[in-house]
Amino acid sequence: RHILGFCIVTLGLFTQKGFYPLDFAYRFGKKRHGKSPGEKIGDPRSLSGRRSYEAKHCTKLELALTMVENAIKNGIIAGYVMFDSWYAWPSFINAIQKMNDTVHVICRLKNSNVKYQFDGANYKLSELYRNVRKKFKKDARTGLWLCRIKVRLPGSQKESVVVFSKGYREPDVEVVNGKKKEKKKKWVAFLSTDTALHSSTVIKHYIKRWPIEVCFKECKQMLDLGKDQSNNFNAQVCGTTMTFLRYSFANLKLTP
């Protein structure tokens, strides 16, 4: 059904008026059919060529950092950069913090080999949880059992807050009758570089990241995102641009 797959890394802006895609970049997939032709990489000195060059040679983390940096350079400075656990690497978080002192990070963490400094020692996320699992308290505002600690990320001298939560579940993008529900995780963890935030506020802010998942769903189902049948890379870029542009117009709420 296809000869070459790709993913789209997207940066969006969430405001009181709605969610708007700001920028996107392609990343060519590595899995392909044996008879698939190679990608046609353009001259990186041109705009279209640079997009195809980045799609081949840059990682998703590098693409995401470039988009955040471009947004800040163009005067779009948000209070928080939010992302899911896939992007939650210390190098990525530290790089965003270095771009602008007023921009903080809120993200969900994954249980990996990353070690966080806590009370003079280094711990993995699961080890941190074992240290604090008896200190959970029920939060009246969210109804969740929460516990927070201050840590330092590798390569950073600034403190960050890790909020552990029991009972948290991601919102459903689409409810499907008969679909098997995902097994509820025993605990999840969030990180905020803004140490002044209340634990429940960290989670409430993180949930505001969810409109980007709704954006993908609606763009795919109603605006034909990713369904352009052209083999030309520039045509694919144009198709995605027009899809996000139509989504932004449809989502725009004009004030009187």
Short mmCIF file of C-alpha atoms in Angstrom, two decimals:
data_model
loop_
_atom_site.label_atom_id
_atom_site.label_comp_id
_atom_site.label_asym_id
_atom_site.label_seq_id
_atom_site.Cartn_x
_atom_site.Cartn_y
_atom_site.Cartn_z
CA ARG A 1 0.00 0.00 0.00
CA HIS A 2 2.97 2.33 0.41
CA ILE A 3 6.60 2.57 -0.63
CA LEU A 4 8.01 4.95 1.96
CA GLY A 5 6.68 6.05 5.30
CA PHE A 6 7.28 9.29 7.17
CA CYS A 7 6.19 10.95 10.40
CA ILE A 8 5.41 14.60 11.03
CA VAL A 9 6.85 16.41 14.05
CA THR A 10 4.48 19.26 14.87
CA LEU A 11 4.72 22.36 17.03
CA GLY A 12 1.46 23.97 18.11
CA LEU A 13 0.35 26.95 20.16
CA PHE A 14 -2.41 26.56 22.75
CA THR A 15 -4.19 29.80 23.71
CA GLN A 16 -7.45 30.73 25.38
CA LYS A 17 -9.01 30.84 21.91
CA GLY A 18 -7.92 27.38 20.83
CA PHE A 19 -5.06 25.27 19.46
CA TYR A 20 -3.17 26.24 16.30
CA PRO A 21 -0.41 24.30 14.48
CA LEU A 22 2.59 26.61 14.08
CA ASP A 23 5.24 24.54 12.36
CA PHE A 24 6.00 20.99 11.26
CA ALA A 25 8.87 18.92 9.95
CA TYR A 26 9.16 15.54 8.27
CA ARG A 27 11.17 12.56 9.41
CA PHE A 28 11.62 9.73 6.91
CA GLY A 29 10.95 6.27 8.32
CA LYS A 30 13.64 3.62 8.28
CA LYS A 31 11.29 0.69 7.67
CA ARG A 32 10.44 0.23 4.01
CA HIS A 33 9.79 -2.35 1.36
CA GLY A 34 12.90 -3.90 -0.17
CA LYS A 35 12.01 -2.58 -3.61
CA SER A 36 11.35 0.96 -2.45
CA PRO A 37 13.40 3.65 -4.19
CA GLY A 38 15.67 5.91 -2.19
CA GLU A 39 14.55 9.34 -1.07
CA LYS A 40 15.20 12.27 -3.37
CA ILE A 41 17.14 14.73 -1.22
CA GLY A 42 17.23 18.29 -2.55
CA ASP A 43 19.86 20.98 -2.21
CA PRO A 44 19.90 22.00 1.50
CA ARG A 45 20.59 25.60 0.44
CA SER A 46 17.00 25.91 -0.82
CA LEU A 47 13.93 25.86 1.40
CA SER A 48 12.41 22.72 -0.11
CA GLY A 49 15.80 21.03 -0.25
CA ARG A 50 16.47 21.81 3.39
CA ARG A 51 13.21 20.16 4.44
CA SER A 52 14.06 16.94 2.63
CA TYR A 53 17.66 17.03 3.92
CA GLU A 54 16.45 17.43 7.52
CA ALA A 55 13.90 14.65 7.03
CA LYS A 56 16.72 12.29 6.10
CA HIS A 57 19.53 13.34 8.43
CA CYS A 58 17.96 14.95 11.54
CA THR A 59 16.38 13.17 14.50
CA LYS A 60 12.92 14.07 15.78
CA LEU A 61 14.51 15.72 18.82
CA GLU A 62 16.68 17.92 16.62
CA LEU A 63 13.70 18.85 14.44
CA ALA A 64 11.62 19.73 17.50
CA LEU A 65 14.36 21.93 18.97
CA THR A 66 14.74 23.79 15.67
CA MET A 67 11.02 24.55 15.56
CA VAL A 68 10.93 25.82 19.16
CA GLU A 69 13.99 27.98 18.49
CA ASN A 70 12.42 29.42 15.31
CA ALA A 71 9.21 30.23 17.19
CA ILE A 72 11.11 32.11 19.90
CA LYS A 73 13.17 34.01 17.31
CA ASN A 74 9.93 35.09 15.62
CA GLY A 75 8.50 36.47 18.87
CA ILE A 76 6.21 33.55 19.76
CA ILE A 77 7.28 33.01 23.36
CA ALA A 78 4.97 30.73 25.32
CA GLY A 79 5.02 30.23 29.05
CA TYR A 80 5.54 26.48 28.79
CA VAL A 81 6.77 23.98 26.23
CA MET A 82 4.87 20.72 26.77
CA PHE A 83 5.46 17.28 25.31
CA ASP A 84 4.88 13.63 26.09
CA SER A 85 7.35 11.13 27.52
CA TRP A 86 8.93 10.29 24.13
CA TYR A 87 10.74 13.67 24.11
CA ALA A 88 11.50 13.72 27.85
CA TRP A 89 15.28 13.49 27.66
CA PRO A 90 17.51 15.73 29.82
CA SER A 91 19.46 17.04 26.81
CA PHE A 92 16.20 18.12 25.12
CA ILE A 93 14.83 19.79 28.27
CA ASN A 94 18.11 21.56 29.01
CA ALA A 95 18.37 22.84 25.43
CA ILE A 96 14.92 24.46 25.64
CA GLN A 97 15.82 26.10 28.96
CA LYS A 98 18.93 27.65 27.40
CA MET A 99 16.91 29.28 24.60
CA ASN A 100 14.97 31.63 26.86
CA ASP A 101 14.96 32.05 30.64
CA THR A 102 11.20 32.72 30.74
CA VAL A 103 10.22 29.51 28.93
CA HIS A 104 9.63 26.50 31.17
CA VAL A 105 9.12 22.83 30.37
CA ILE A 106 6.27 20.59 31.52
CA CYS A 107 6.34 16.98 30.36
CA ARG A 108 5.48 13.44 31.27
CA LEU A 109 8.44 11.26 32.22
CA LYS A 110 9.26 7.72 31.21
CA ASN A 111 10.99 5.09 33.28
CA SER A 112 14.32 4.90 31.50
CA ASN A 113 17.99 4.73 32.47
CA VAL A 114 18.08 8.51 33.08
CA LYS A 115 19.23 9.24 36.62
CA TYR A 116 17.99 12.26 38.57
CA GLN A 117 19.90 13.85 41.44
CA PHE A 118 17.91 13.74 44.68
CA ASP A 119 19.25 14.23 48.21
CA GLY A 120 22.84 14.03 47.01
CA ALA A 121 22.44 10.74 45.14
CA ASN A 122 21.41 9.70 41.63
CA TYR A 123 18.26 7.64 41.08
CA LYS A 124 16.27 6.26 38.18
CA LEU A 125 12.62 7.28 38.05
CA SER A 126 11.43 3.94 39.45
CA GLU A 127 13.94 4.24 42.29
CA LEU A 128 12.65 7.73 43.09
CA TYR A 129 9.13 6.34 43.24
CA ARG A 130 10.17 3.66 45.72
CA ASN A 131 11.68 6.39 47.94
CA VAL A 132 8.45 8.43 48.04
CA ARG A 133 5.67 5.86 47.62
CA LYS A 134 4.61 6.21 51.26
CA LYS A 135 4.33 10.00 51.06
CA PHE A 136 1.37 10.34 48.68
CA LYS A 137 -1.49 12.64 49.63
CA LYS A 138 -4.88 12.99 47.97
CA ASP A 139 -5.25 16.29 46.12
CA ALA A 140 -8.65 17.94 46.53
CA ARG A 141 -8.48 19.77 43.19
CA THR A 142 -7.75 16.77 40.97
CA GLY A 143 -8.88 13.83 43.08
CA LEU A 144 -5.50 12.18 42.42
CA TRP A 145 -2.93 10.91 44.89
CA LEU A 146 0.12 13.13 44.42
CA CYS A 147 3.66 13.43 45.70
CA ARG A 148 6.32 15.93 44.64
CA ILE A 149 10.07 16.14 45.02
CA LYS A 150 12.79 18.47 43.75
CA VAL A 151 15.51 16.99 41.56
CA ARG A 152 18.29 18.06 39.24
CA LEU A 153 18.55 16.79 35.71
CA PRO A 154 21.86 15.52 34.33
CA GLY A 155 23.77 18.43 32.82
CA SER A 156 21.75 21.10 34.64
CA GLN A 157 22.40 23.14 37.76
CA LYS A 158 18.76 24.21 38.11
CA GLU A 159 16.21 22.40 40.21
CA SER A 160 13.10 20.89 38.68
CA VAL A 161 9.98 19.36 40.23
CA VAL A 162 8.90 15.75 39.68
CA VAL A 163 5.25 15.08 40.48
CA PHE A 164 4.23 11.45 40.98
CA SER A 165 0.57 10.63 40.50
CA LYS A 166 -1.66 7.65 41.18
CA GLY A 167 -4.96 7.36 39.33
CA TYR A 168 -4.04 9.57 36.36
CA ARG A 169 -5.39 8.55 32.95
CA GLU A 170 -4.90 10.18 29.57
CA PRO A 171 -8.06 11.65 28.01
CA ASP A 172 -9.62 9.60 25.21
CA VAL A 173 -9.20 11.10 21.75
CA GLU A 174 -11.92 8.84 20.44
CA VAL A 175 -14.31 6.53 22.27
CA VAL A 176 -14.73 3.24 20.40
CA ASN A 177 -17.44 0.84 21.53
CA GLY A 178 -16.04 -2.58 22.33
CA LYS A 179 -12.45 -1.38 22.43
CA LYS A 180 -10.41 -2.96 25.18
CA LYS A 181 -9.43 -0.39 27.77
CA GLU A 182 -5.77 0.12 28.43
CA LYS A 183 -4.55 -1.22 31.73
CA LYS A 184 -4.30 1.58 34.26
CA LYS A 185 -0.70 2.24 35.28
CA LYS A 186 0.14 2.03 38.94
CA TRP A 187 1.79 5.45 38.83
CA VAL A 188 2.95 8.09 36.38
CA ALA A 189 5.37 11.00 36.76
CA PHE A 190 5.52 14.55 35.42
CA LEU A 191 8.34 17.09 35.38
CA SER A 192 8.16 20.87 35.61
CA THR A 193 11.12 23.22 35.44
CA ASP A 194 8.87 25.85 37.07
CA THR A 195 9.29 24.90 40.72
CA ALA A 196 6.70 27.47 41.88
CA LEU A 197 3.78 25.55 40.40
CA HIS A 198 1.45 23.54 42.63
CA SER A 199 1.47 19.80 41.93
CA SER A 200 -2.10 19.80 40.66
CA THR A 201 -1.35 22.81 38.43
CA VAL A 202 1.48 20.90 36.76
CA ILE A 203 -0.95 18.14 35.78
CA LYS A 204 -3.66 20.59 34.70
CA HIS A 205 -1.15 22.38 32.47
CA TYR A 206 0.06 19.09 31.01
CA ILE A 207 -3.49 18.07 30.07
CA LYS A 208 -3.65 21.21 27.90
CA ARG A 209 -1.16 19.45 25.60
CA TRP A 210 -3.92 17.03 24.64
CA PRO A 211 -5.51 19.26 21.92
CA ILE A 212 -2.55 18.40 19.66
CA GLU A 213 -3.73 14.76 19.69
CA VAL A 214 -7.23 15.96 18.82
CA CYS A 215 -5.72 18.06 16.03
CA PHE A 216 -4.02 14.99 14.51
CA LYS A 217 -7.22 12.95 14.73
CA GLU A 218 -9.40 15.60 13.10
CA CYS A 219 -6.84 16.46 10.43
CA LYS A 220 -6.51 12.80 9.45
CA GLN A 221 -10.22 11.99 9.51
CA MET A 222 -11.70 15.20 8.10
CA LEU A 223 -8.92 17.13 6.36
CA ASP A 224 -7.03 14.25 4.65
CA LEU A 225 -3.72 14.72 6.46
CA GLY A 226 -1.18 12.27 5.03
CA LYS A 227 -3.44 11.16 2.16
CA ASP A 228 -1.80 13.15 -0.63
CA GLN A 229 -0.96 10.56 -3.30
CA SER A 230 1.82 12.49 -5.01
CA ASN A 231 5.34 11.03 -5.01
CA ASN A 232 6.78 14.55 -5.03
CA PHE A 233 8.12 15.63 -1.63
CA ASN A 234 7.22 19.29 -2.18
CA ALA A 235 3.64 18.25 -2.92
CA GLN A 236 3.54 16.39 0.40
CA VAL A 237 4.79 19.50 2.21
CA CYS A 238 2.16 21.60 0.44
CA GLY A 239 -0.58 19.12 1.35
CA THR A 240 0.34 19.18 5.04
CA THR A 241 0.61 22.99 5.02
CA MET A 242 -2.85 23.36 3.52
CA THR A 243 -4.32 20.85 5.98
CA PHE A 244 -2.97 22.71 9.02
CA LEU A 245 -3.99 26.05 7.49
CA ARG A 246 -7.59 24.84 7.03
CA TYR A 247 -7.58 23.49 10.58
CA SER A 248 -6.42 26.84 11.96
CA PHE A 249 -9.12 28.74 10.05
CA ALA A 250 -11.80 26.30 11.21
CA ASN A 251 -10.59 26.60 14.80
CA LEU A 252 -10.24 30.37 14.79
CA LYS A 253 -12.58 32.20 17.15
CA LEU A 254 -12.74 35.87 16.30
CA THR A 255 -13.42 38.33 19.12
CA PRO A 256 -15.97 41.10 18.50
#
